[in-house]
mmCIF file of C-alpha atoms in Angstrom:
data_model
loop_
_atom_site.group_PDB
_atom_site.id
_atom_site.type_symbol
_atom_site.label_atom_id
_atom_site.label_comp_id
_atom_site.label_asym_id
_atom_site.label_seq_id
_atom_site.Cartn_x
_atom_site.Cartn_y
_atom_site.Cartn_z
ATOM 1 C CA UNK A 1 132.062 112.176 102.404
ATOM 2 C CA UNK A 2 135.069 111.906 104.738
ATOM 3 C CA UNK A 3 135.792 115.581 104.144
ATOM 4 C CA UNK A 4 132.210 116.544 105.109
ATOM 5 C CA UNK A 5 131.218 114.317 108.011
ATOM 6 C CA UNK A 6 132.827 112.120 110.609
ATOM 7 C CA UNK A 7 131.849 110.205 113.705
ATOM 8 C CA UNK A 8 133.787 110.262 116.926
ATOM 9 C CA UNK A 9 132.812 108.398 120.073
ATOM 10 C CA UNK A 10 133.690 110.059 123.345
ATOM 11 C CA UNK A 11 134.597 108.308 126.557
ATOM 12 C CA UNK A 12 132.600 108.027 129.750
ATOM 13 C CA UNK A 13 133.423 111.559 130.900
ATOM 14 C CA UNK A 14 134.626 113.361 127.742
ATOM 15 C CA UNK A 15 131.037 114.347 126.904
ATOM 16 C CA UNK A 16 131.326 116.892 129.738
ATOM 17 C CA UNK A 17 133.925 118.959 127.879
ATOM 18 C CA UNK A 18 134.059 117.713 124.269
ATOM 19 C CA UNK A 19 137.735 118.556 124.701
ATOM 20 C CA UNK A 20 138.715 116.911 121.412
ATOM 21 C CA UNK A 21 137.406 120.002 119.620
ATOM 22 C CA UNK A 22 138.237 123.704 119.789
ATOM 23 C CA UNK A 23 135.744 126.476 120.416
ATOM 24 C CA UNK A 24 133.326 127.187 117.555
ATOM 25 C CA UNK A 25 134.373 124.059 115.618
ATOM 26 C CA UNK A 26 130.905 123.063 114.350
ATOM 27 C CA UNK A 27 127.989 124.611 112.484
ATOM 28 C CA UNK A 28 125.595 121.963 113.818
ATOM 29 C CA UNK A 29 125.342 119.238 116.432
ATOM 30 C CA UNK A 30 122.719 116.548 116.349
ATOM 31 C CA UNK A 31 121.960 113.528 118.459
ATOM 32 C CA UNK A 32 119.239 110.947 118.725
ATOM 33 C CA UNK A 33 118.182 109.306 121.972
ATOM 34 C CA UNK A 34 121.610 109.500 123.596
ATOM 35 C CA UNK A 35 121.880 112.423 126.040
ATOM 36 C CA UNK A 36 119.206 110.673 128.110
ATOM 37 C CA UNK A 37 121.981 108.225 129.106
ATOM 38 C CA UNK A 38 124.307 110.940 130.479
ATOM 39 C CA UNK A 39 124.409 111.567 134.217
ATOM 40 C CA UNK A 40 125.338 115.256 133.721
ATOM 41 C CA UNK A 41 123.188 116.440 130.845
ATOM 42 C CA UNK A 42 123.865 120.109 131.642
ATOM 43 C CA UNK A 43 127.619 119.586 131.193
ATOM 44 C CA UNK A 44 127.005 118.176 127.716
ATOM 45 C CA UNK A 45 124.913 121.182 126.698
ATOM 46 C CA UNK A 46 127.577 123.546 128.063
ATOM 47 C CA UNK A 47 130.241 121.749 126.011
ATOM 48 C CA UNK A 48 128.024 121.657 122.898
ATOM 49 C CA UNK A 49 127.475 125.401 123.202
ATOM 50 C CA UNK A 50 131.236 125.963 123.376
ATOM 51 C CA UNK A 51 132.021 123.935 120.241
ATOM 52 C CA UNK A 52 129.184 125.426 118.163
ATOM 53 C CA UNK A 53 129.875 128.450 115.995
ATOM 54 C CA UNK A 54 127.779 131.558 116.595
ATOM 55 C CA UNK A 55 124.523 130.925 114.737
ATOM 56 C CA UNK A 56 125.098 127.157 114.950
ATOM 57 C CA UNK A 57 122.246 124.774 115.699
ATOM 58 C CA UNK A 58 121.753 121.855 118.050
ATOM 59 C CA UNK A 59 118.954 119.536 116.892
ATOM 60 C CA UNK A 60 117.929 116.411 118.763
ATOM 61 C CA UNK A 61 115.332 113.808 119.566
ATOM 62 C CA UNK A 62 115.510 112.279 123.024
ATOM 63 C CA UNK A 63 113.555 110.223 125.522
ATOM 64 C CA UNK A 64 111.672 112.136 128.214
ATOM 65 C CA UNK A 65 109.353 111.463 131.099
ATOM 66 C CA UNK A 66 106.209 113.417 131.787
ATOM 67 C CA UNK A 67 103.187 113.558 134.061
ATOM 68 C CA UNK A 68 100.281 111.666 132.544
ATOM 69 C CA UNK A 69 96.938 110.368 133.720
ATOM 70 C CA UNK A 70 97.107 109.150 137.298
ATOM 71 C CA UNK A 71 100.921 109.539 137.353
ATOM 72 C CA UNK A 72 101.329 113.225 138.216
ATOM 73 C CA UNK A 73 103.919 113.547 140.982
ATOM 74 C CA UNK A 74 107.648 112.898 140.526
ATOM 75 C CA UNK A 75 107.289 109.897 142.859
ATOM 76 C CA UNK A 76 104.433 108.396 140.832
ATOM 77 C CA UNK A 77 106.346 108.891 137.587
ATOM 78 C CA UNK A 78 109.533 107.422 139.060
ATOM 79 C CA UNK A 79 107.650 104.349 140.236
ATOM 80 C CA UNK A 80 106.930 103.565 136.567
ATOM 81 C CA UNK A 81 110.211 104.812 135.086
ATOM 82 C CA UNK A 82 112.638 103.229 137.578
ATOM 83 C CA UNK A 83 112.792 99.893 135.736
ATOM 84 C CA UNK A 84 113.218 101.640 132.373
ATOM 85 C CA UNK A 85 116.125 103.624 133.813
ATOM 86 C CA UNK A 86 117.728 100.527 135.297
ATOM 87 C CA UNK A 87 117.317 98.390 132.212
ATOM 88 C CA UNK A 88 118.534 100.972 129.708
ATOM 89 C CA UNK A 89 121.307 102.398 131.947
ATOM 90 C CA UNK A 90 119.671 105.805 132.246
ATOM 91 C CA UNK A 91 120.595 107.815 135.358
ATOM 92 C CA UNK A 92 117.413 109.889 135.062
ATOM 93 C CA UNK A 93 114.987 111.036 132.402
ATOM 94 C CA UNK A 94 114.477 114.754 132.040
ATOM 95 C CA UNK A 95 111.168 116.351 131.151
ATOM 96 C CA UNK A 96 110.851 118.497 128.039
ATOM 97 C CA UNK A 97 110.731 121.530 130.347
ATOM 98 C CA UNK A 98 113.966 120.468 132.061
ATOM 99 C CA UNK A 99 115.689 120.079 128.684
ATOM 100 C CA UNK A 100 114.451 123.545 127.668
ATOM 101 C CA UNK A 101 115.711 125.033 130.942
ATOM 102 C CA UNK A 102 119.143 123.411 130.510
ATOM 103 C CA UNK A 103 119.455 124.797 126.982
ATOM 104 C CA UNK A 104 118.358 128.288 128.046
ATOM 105 C CA UNK A 105 120.690 128.343 131.057
ATOM 106 C CA UNK A 106 123.562 127.471 128.731
ATOM 107 C CA UNK A 107 122.785 130.455 126.507
ATOM 108 C CA UNK A 108 120.952 128.803 123.620
ATOM 109 C CA UNK A 109 117.970 130.401 121.912
ATOM 110 C CA UNK A 110 115.463 127.551 122.031
ATOM 111 C CA UNK A 111 113.425 127.317 118.841
ATOM 112 C CA UNK A 112 111.639 124.090 119.729
ATOM 113 C CA UNK A 113 111.399 121.988 122.863
ATOM 114 C CA UNK A 114 108.287 119.900 122.395
ATOM 115 C CA UNK A 115 106.852 116.553 123.335
ATOM 116 C CA UNK A 116 106.291 114.738 120.040
ATOM 117 C CA UNK A 117 103.236 112.988 121.522
ATOM 118 C CA UNK A 118 101.545 115.776 123.536
ATOM 119 C CA UNK A 119 98.007 114.458 123.361
ATOM 120 C CA UNK A 120 98.507 110.722 123.343
ATOM 121 C CA UNK A 121 100.646 107.767 124.201
ATOM 122 C CA UNK A 122 104.089 107.497 122.633
ATOM 123 C CA UNK A 123 104.161 104.678 120.098
ATOM 124 C CA UNK A 124 106.722 101.927 120.388
ATOM 125 C CA UNK A 125 109.642 101.704 118.015
ATOM 126 C CA UNK A 126 109.493 97.920 117.917
ATOM 127 C CA UNK A 127 106.998 96.638 115.335
ATOM 128 C CA UNK A 128 104.437 94.400 116.991
ATOM 129 C CA UNK A 129 105.528 91.427 114.880
ATOM 130 C CA UNK A 130 109.081 91.794 116.296
ATOM 131 C CA UNK A 131 108.138 92.312 119.968
ATOM 132 C CA UNK A 132 108.405 88.593 120.719
ATOM 133 C CA UNK A 133 112.040 88.639 119.580
ATOM 134 C CA UNK A 134 112.836 90.926 122.515
ATOM 135 C CA UNK A 135 110.809 88.857 124.928
ATOM 136 C CA UNK A 136 112.165 85.486 123.789
ATOM 137 C CA UNK A 137 115.788 86.512 123.116
ATOM 138 C CA UNK A 138 118.152 83.864 124.441
ATOM 139 C CA UNK A 139 121.688 85.033 124.954
ATOM 140 C CA UNK A 140 123.905 87.041 127.216
ATOM 141 C CA UNK A 141 121.809 89.148 129.620
ATOM 142 C CA UNK A 142 118.524 87.894 128.149
ATOM 143 C CA UNK A 143 116.809 88.819 131.431
ATOM 144 C CA UNK A 144 117.862 92.430 130.877
ATOM 145 C CA UNK A 145 116.402 92.431 127.338
ATOM 146 C CA UNK A 146 113.119 90.922 128.520
ATOM 147 C CA UNK A 147 112.731 93.078 131.612
ATOM 148 C CA UNK A 148 113.722 96.289 129.849
ATOM 149 C CA UNK A 149 111.263 95.772 127.007
ATOM 150 C CA UNK A 150 108.459 95.010 129.453
ATOM 151 C CA UNK A 151 109.336 98.107 131.529
ATOM 152 C CA UNK A 152 109.412 100.360 128.470
ATOM 153 C CA UNK A 153 106.071 99.008 127.257
ATOM 154 C CA UNK A 154 104.596 99.652 130.727
ATOM 155 C CA UNK A 155 105.939 103.228 130.809
ATOM 156 C CA UNK A 156 104.474 103.901 127.368
ATOM 157 C CA UNK A 157 101.124 102.405 128.388
ATOM 158 C CA UNK A 158 101.114 104.547 131.551
ATOM 159 C CA UNK A 159 101.813 107.608 129.391
ATOM 160 C CA UNK A 160 104.828 108.751 131.423
ATOM 161 C CA UNK A 161 107.351 107.912 128.679
ATOM 162 C CA UNK A 162 107.575 110.069 125.572
ATOM 163 C CA UNK A 163 110.020 111.569 123.090
ATOM 164 C CA UNK A 164 110.987 115.221 122.704
ATOM 165 C CA UNK A 165 112.226 117.264 119.772
ATOM 166 C CA UNK A 166 114.811 119.891 120.678
ATOM 167 C CA UNK A 167 116.126 122.612 118.360
ATOM 168 C CA UNK A 168 118.289 125.417 119.716
ATOM 169 C CA UNK A 169 120.641 127.994 118.218
ATOM 170 C CA UNK A 170 123.763 129.604 119.606
ATOM 171 C CA UNK A 171 123.262 133.371 119.282
ATOM 172 C CA UNK A 172 125.307 135.001 116.514
#
């Protein structure tokens, strides 16, 4: 499959330009739970738009924050999400609306920008029988593993953490 697909990791700032590729190099771009870690998400979308062919698609799943229950204001949400951001090295979580706005401002036609858990709490990706492995991990930075897992569980339980599906097309 080397002639059909490849993986290339970009450096700490190369995501802003995707300079390793020429304009219109790709028919599709996909990512899973990674743009959330970028400090300048808009720059990534601008670069992705540049390297997509006309009619090309960006499809993604990414972590988001949202108002939920008693956590309605940005300050209330941040009070819950701050430890998640610290533990998982996330500069800030966007909302699904903010992701949609970034894609639109770049020039994408947004086909889907939806919270995958709109009427309930986001489920955890760690099976319950494996949760203790995170909480009892003994090794380098074990405090970070423990604290981050606890923070993510708390954000899920508060309803302010969720996951979004994003699908957008570069106009032909």
